[in-house]
């Protein structure tokens, strides 16, 4: 098996989990500290309570271990698994205090990330006929959780768009308008950008009309984002543009309000990438339970 | 108008917005910095693109001002407004670079918080016949955003449960089981807890059976959470328990999988509070757009 | 033995100890680094040099281990022990450099916390005839050390008032006056507060007159703080108020300038809680020595 | 008037005040936020309720301004003033919410620092006959507050010993013993230290016997600390050692359990400096009140 | 004039300057605080004491303003200017304490950044005959100062390579060897990488032989780094590879030990980019003086 | 062997290395994560590629271990060694991903610190005839790296001047001028300073003329810095001043533009210390390679 960029490093999980535990004041859990003895130990079973794609096991493990480094979590299923309702995904053993004080944070992250992964799987599975079309995320992620949500998208079978404003150029309508305002057209703009950015970056340009798409390609854009268009329009543009020699290596990304209902038609239009903001901004949490037995 | 706990302090907004801008590496926005002149200014209009309850205007303002303190944002509608599709909520003026580099973070927070507020409004509006029943949030919030999401719940007409593990006691099944394991029953447990916690805290106990609910009340619990019960069962318990003198001041909270479809029946059962995790863990983002014109 | 909320988590100790060591620039200890070899090891004996109650052993251990994780500290007596002058409380073994560079910070915390515990023990021991009366701390703690000082109060046999401005409601004279200024009386005020705060919180109200105390009880306050009153006045208020049905569950807290000389009379007045700011704002440090022998 | 090192910079105050306000969760003050309107403003009068030396006005100002930058604090008396019981020291004007939520932190710091200044003034005032003898603090300060407490000592008329383990060399018994263990005597030790430390530092050595004091002087120590000796012993040592040419520039510091009762005799023994740990580790807080009127 | 990515945002300067001032303990400047009155003001003139390219004015301004926000700095020459020995670059006015306590940090940053800019200008000026060849930096920057040093390179007329390990793909010998070890050749490797990375990134591959360079191009690399080769070898490779259709858009980067003496020959070999580690790892500081007059 | 202040503590290395790794976004290394399997391990050999003095091994070790705590680094040569071109200094074993993602940061620090050490060795070796003359660093260090660069100077055989503005007094021309402006002469100024600073500090004064040097000595300065003078002038001043009784213990420091070419003559002039800013502000990095073989 080849490398797959999958798992963020431990420090990334730790930083987010620690922020969450502090927000919840887990070390000041008056209920647990006044009802449970320090010495009491238990076993918790993490179970999916609906079907879904698993993502974020490390979040749970990190939360439990933060409260007590002696806690052990055995993973039964790896991230990326499509889990059936009722299946056990992991077993955690340790002091009851640690398990109970970290429970909410562990579940909050696990449920949210599995929600993102599950929605991604749903979208991706519509495209089995289009193996060369990628479903990609956007920057419409939960503030503070982007690294983990991008990972959840990968767990669900999707791919990642740029991570942030530095590792990709995406020239949008307002950037173009700003240049036009000072008399700079698309070609000159792309040349100016290319001259300034690190040569390790591609240039993507958002086009909301066939004319702009064509212009962008002629001006040397590496990627064209077709924004909020019908599959028909996209297909026409791609067909027309592909004829020019410059477009040979250009990639096309479809974007804007694409849903389960429309994604297959969009893929059929001939795009290379389909970006879906809903993957991260509107995925519902997956219901996951923690059943604890006291040893 | 009386005080209403509504708006978190500026420092709280700033800390979250700053984390989000750093995550997005907004100060390294290669696209904007290579396409827009520092001197170019513009005007942005924030508009709802669907119906919903507004929450989080301060997040947007804070993001734009972080990028350039000279940015001005005029609020057209206050948080808490039920906004119609197409309505303008605010106008932002400043350098184009600041507006464009902060746009995504501003919208991510505003859309998410408005999503929480909107879902809350939907739930609350079902209960117009039950003015004494509160819809409350849970700790199932987005890690790192709890203060803001709790505020969004208030904007939507809901109330807040405890903020964290320190400002409320909620004795759950596992806490009870841990005590039983060492031979400590409900009455003794509640007495022990009362002796240890600050006297400024109430004691809430989760009951998954009529028997436990009754026991808890007799043992002096201040609030009883009826977990995952049908409205019928809840009604019977409340009617039966209310008879005892000890229950006079006890509050009842319904919890567990309550939806738009069931919330009215739950209220009719006689509870005081209905807690809904979905308010924060599964609210879809509201679509809000930023239309920019270049001066 | 039942749980007792005693010991703050390791992360809390670590954060405070680390701040203190950085302030002392312990890692830049020019004296120790230029006089002692890295390889030299030693044994330190921590001894009380006066009578007192022990609190804060973990602070010392954390400081020594921060400088060198290999340092070992064996506790001879547990926190909460009433220690005789001359008794050994712990033995520390490790590199001389680690012991000497951390010594001052270790002792500063241990002496201060033991000072708080000792003063608490003195106050509590006056009340042996009043087992249902608690001596509680206030928010008059050393900035930055509140969690530890509250723990020291517990070590000394006292109880804790609210930790901060979020986990308890305490309506004081100025809050009442602010409401009156806009025409809101006690009853309405308490109702307003109850409607806004999480239902997991009690409402305490400060009363500086018998009238206000009575009003507060009738208005539904859960706790009444009798501020700066003579034992006589307090007794009269409590006797009078207790007659009303609403006062059945109300607790009374005495507050304001209570000393060793007056505490027993206050307890005899019938209050449930006696809060003493001096426990944390004016406790003198206990003299504790560290005798080092070089192996 | 010449410069006097008096006032720490604003950033130092801000960092400590911010830590304290976060610890108190001042931005989550449920009482104030549910009883006081955002628009209500008031005036607070800070008054000494006992005699004492004032120190720390900036702490109060910084706390109020953190909660609301629009708060104004007019200082009536400057730090360092010996204030009579009942005197007004400052007037604060601003929103009631800001004043009430910051009140405790403002007073905690002001009372503590004024306590340190007051105790210092008491000690210093005993030495009016000895203008060349300085009363100096030690490193026995409150963890996290050292910069402010050292400032309070200066406000009280005292001087500062080294701030931390880097800006002064103080060779103590254990350092000497460590050297002896490997066959290195005082002379060689001092030479070794001198060779390693920045040449901008003096070398002070702690002596617990007349012999050691003499040795230290001959070996080139710049300062000798006479630890836990009677005034008589100190006088003899100083008289004897002063005879040698090397001792011409040597300073003598008295240390160890010096109190109001003994300090004058110690000064009379001929020392240059008297260090008193109690200044910072055992000063009782000064009672300072904040009387608020609502505009 | 078109945008030019030039100036890092204020927050980036502030963070680095603040770290430097804390390291220097500028707020504990015992010399300045004991020799200069708070009220004394002065004027400082910043002057180049050798020829060079200016970079980093904002660092100086930020340092002075941190110590006292009232300090004013008037820039006489902008960053990027080639300054003659003796020329004034800026004038600073404010309290003497602020100027003196920040002086060292201000100069340290200004001198270092101007050193980088000057060395860059020297290299770039060799290439006046080759307007399409860029001189670019590397990741061999000073830890903690990368954003500023990259800016200094731009001030000197150079361009920037990738900023960090996320905004560019550079497959080096060890990455290739790791793939070969598991039986994966160049073509498969590049395809695997392309499938995983965001589509906004180019793929650059390091080649240490003509064969590898050719393979890389055929396998679809976007950029080829020719590492440690003579100009002759580079020229042959480029000429040979350019013949293939795939190489049409490929860029060539020369790297490895290139100096003032060799850079022109390297450019003549036909490369697009020349990366020079010495720009940031070995630039000597430029001598800049601050002459202060006291008002 | 006596103690030598050599090695900064682990926490200091960790903090700087962590800042550097975050700046490089080492945990988001898209190249390594998409080309190397998590399970692949390798061995790296660190070798000097030119002659030089080694300093900073701990930086490399800390960087590799941060990426994977299981990485092992065996040091072949200790810091302070004068290493021949081609010699192996250490061997690192661990996962390839950890080694490759940390490589640049490890080398950047190691090369820079070895550069400082090497330049120091060159300067120090010129003074073999003057064993009592120290070569010392200045505060002209790289912002953020001072602790490590001071250590590198020690590795190269040099000594350290004060670390920061708190652990030494150095009265410069502007301080003197500020005092004169308000009518305070050298003698009074030194007395004022002495009265205010901790008695653990020496007073050094910068003199740019023979007159000032003499005045300073008579006024009680402990150290005189002779700034930007010829060896001849320095010699005359020292000879003349040494005659006075007050100068017996005074040290003389030469400063200002001293190079390899002039340092011996400066030493011959009779100074005790020679401070050289170039040691840290202009040392070129030493070329060190990491050859990796894949297991």
XYZ file of N, CA and C in Angstrom, chain C residues 24-95:
216
model
N 11.560 32.848 37.951
C 12.814 32.806 38.713
C 14.009 32.515 37.793
N 13.743 32.332 36.513
C 14.788 31.980 35.533
C 15.664 30.840 36.070
N 14.975 29.805 36.510
C 15.669 28.676 37.144
C 16.602 27.963 36.178
N 16.304 28.065 34.904
C 17.175 27.385 33.950
C 18.395 28.247 33.621
N 18.483 29.393 34.217
C 19.648 30.263 34.033
C 20.292 30.546 35.394
N 20.348 29.496 36.243
C 20.863 29.654 37.605
C 22.387 29.700 37.559
N 22.936 30.893 37.407
C 24.391 31.007 37.209
C 25.183 30.494 38.407
N 24.650 30.627 39.595
C 25.376 30.152 40.767
C 25.511 28.639 40.757
N 24.389 27.966 40.640
C 24.429 26.506 40.693
C 25.209 25.933 39.520
N 25.004 26.484 38.352
C 25.668 25.924 37.171
C 27.179 26.148 37.188
N 27.618 27.129 37.977
C 29.066 27.366 38.011
C 29.727 26.805 39.274
N 28.931 26.191 40.154
C 29.536 25.644 41.376
C 29.333 24.144 41.518
N 28.340 23.590 40.845
C 27.978 22.188 41.038
C 28.150 21.448 39.717
N 28.691 20.246 39.772
C 28.813 19.439 38.557
C 27.470 18.805 38.210
N 27.233 18.645 36.914
C 25.998 17.982 36.465
C 25.828 16.612 37.078
N 26.964 15.947 37.327
C 26.901 14.560 37.777
C 26.653 14.457 39.281
N 26.822 15.535 40.020
C 26.689 15.427 41.481
C 25.230 15.208 41.884
N 25.020 14.250 42.779
C 23.672 13.953 43.245
C 23.580 14.166 44.746
N 22.361 14.320 45.217
C 22.191 14.587 46.640
C 20.821 14.162 47.117
N 20.617 14.326 48.412
C 19.361 13.962 49.054
C 18.895 15.143 49.886
N 17.658 15.522 49.695
C 17.122 16.635 50.462
C 16.003 16.165 51.382
N 15.990 16.692 52.579
C 14.943 16.333 53.538
C 14.102 17.574 53.801
N 12.810 17.474 53.500
C 11.899 18.587 53.749
C 11.309 18.446 55.142
N 11.474 19.506 55.946
C 11.033 19.442 57.344
C 10.230 20.669 57.745
N 9.183 20.445 58.500
C 8.461 21.568 59.097
C 9.315 22.173 60.200
N 9.405 23.495 60.234
C 10.160 24.155 61.295
C 9.218 24.911 62.248
N 7.956 24.569 62.192
C 6.958 25.026 63.164
C 5.771 24.074 63.026
N 4.810 24.145 63.919
C 3.622 23.308 63.775
C 2.744 23.856 62.648
N 2.020 22.975 61.988
C 1.119 23.461 60.950
C 0.481 22.329 60.177
N -0.436 22.691 59.281
C -1.094 21.709 58.426
C -0.417 21.700 57.070
N -0.098 20.523 56.603
C 0.640 20.369 55.354
C -0.274 20.476 54.135
N 0.165 21.257 53.136
C -0.551 21.315 51.860
C 0.418 21.712 50.760
N 0.374 20.978 49.633
C 1.140 21.399 48.470
C 2.352 20.553 48.141
N 2.404 19.339 48.662
C 3.552 18.475 48.374
C 3.774 18.320 46.868
N 2.695 18.278 46.137
C 2.812 18.088 44.700
C 3.512 19.284 44.024
N 3.394 20.453 44.609
C 4.087 21.614 44.035
C 5.596 21.400 44.077
N 6.071 20.935 45.228
C 7.507 20.701 45.359
C 7.955 19.627 44.385
N 7.217 18.531 44.367
C 7.588 17.416 43.489
C 7.625 17.882 42.022
N 6.618 18.647 41.639
C 6.535 19.099 40.248
C 7.706 20.017 39.895
N 8.096 20.856 40.821
C 9.215 21.771 40.566
C 10.519 21.000 40.383
N 10.785 20.063 41.276
C 12.034 19.306 41.161
C 12.048 18.504 39.857
N 10.932 17.890 39.540
C 10.887 17.057 38.334
C 10.957 17.903 37.054
N 10.477 19.131 37.121
C 10.584 19.971 35.928
C 12.054 20.199 35.590
N 12.857 20.425 36.617
C 14.270 20.695 36.364
C 15.004 19.432 35.924
N 14.558 18.275 36.414
C 15.143 17.002 35.993
C 14.119 15.902 36.229
N 13.580 15.332 35.152
C 12.522 14.331 35.293
C 12.970 13.123 36.107
N 14.277 12.936 36.280
C 14.763 11.784 37.033
C 14.706 11.964 38.544
N 14.383 13.150 38.997
C 14.326 13.388 40.441
C 13.209 12.567 41.080
N 13.496 12.023 42.237
C 12.477 11.243 42.961
C 12.107 11.948 44.250
N 10.801 12.050 44.533
C 10.413 12.615 45.818
C 9.507 11.622 46.537
N 9.931 11.169 47.699
C 9.115 10.228 48.486
C 8.396 11.037 49.544
N 7.080 10.952 49.527
C 6.293 11.681 50.511
C 6.230 10.885 51.803
N 6.600 11.489 52.891
C 6.541 10.821 54.192
C 5.178 11.062 54.829
N 4.644 12.234 54.655
C 3.326 12.554 55.206
C 2.450 13.099 54.088
N 1.148 12.780 54.133
C 0.273 13.285 53.077
C -0.221 14.704 53.375
N -0.595 15.412 52.324
C -1.256 16.704 52.485
C -2.446 16.544 53.434
N -2.658 17.518 54.254
C -3.775 17.451 55.187
C -3.340 17.038 56.591
N -2.113 16.534 56.691
C -1.600 16.127 57.998
C -1.297 17.351 58.877
N -1.610 17.248 60.164
C -1.184 18.295 61.085
C 0.201 17.919 61.572
N 1.174 18.667 61.138
C 2.570 18.286 61.308
C 3.172 19.015 62.497
N 3.996 18.267 63.259
C 4.722 18.855 64.389
C 6.005 19.525 63.893
N 6.397 20.549 64.589
C 7.688 21.187 64.342
C 8.788 20.129 64.350
N 9.600 20.123 63.303
C 10.717 19.196 63.242
C 10.451 17.929 62.458
N 9.205 17.672 62.126
C 8.893 16.427 61.406
C 9.309 16.509 59.942
N 9.785 15.380 59.468
C 10.115 15.255 58.047
C 8.838 15.004 57.256
N 8.662 15.738 56.173
C 7.463 15.518 55.360
C 7.771 14.804 54.049
N 8.976 14.934 53.565
C 9.316 14.264 52.303
C 10.823 14.214 52.130
N 11.255 13.301 51.267
C 12.670 13.155 50.945
C 12.807 13.206 49.430
N 13.745 14.051 48.979
C 13.915 14.203 47.542
C 15.327 13.779 47.154
N 15.423 13.000 46.077
C 16.731 12.527 45.617
C 16.897 12.816 44.138
N 18.061 13.320 43.794
C 18.287 13.606 42.378
C 19.566 14.379 42.195
N 19.728 14.979 41.016
C 20.934 15.764 40.792
C 20.857 17.013 41.660
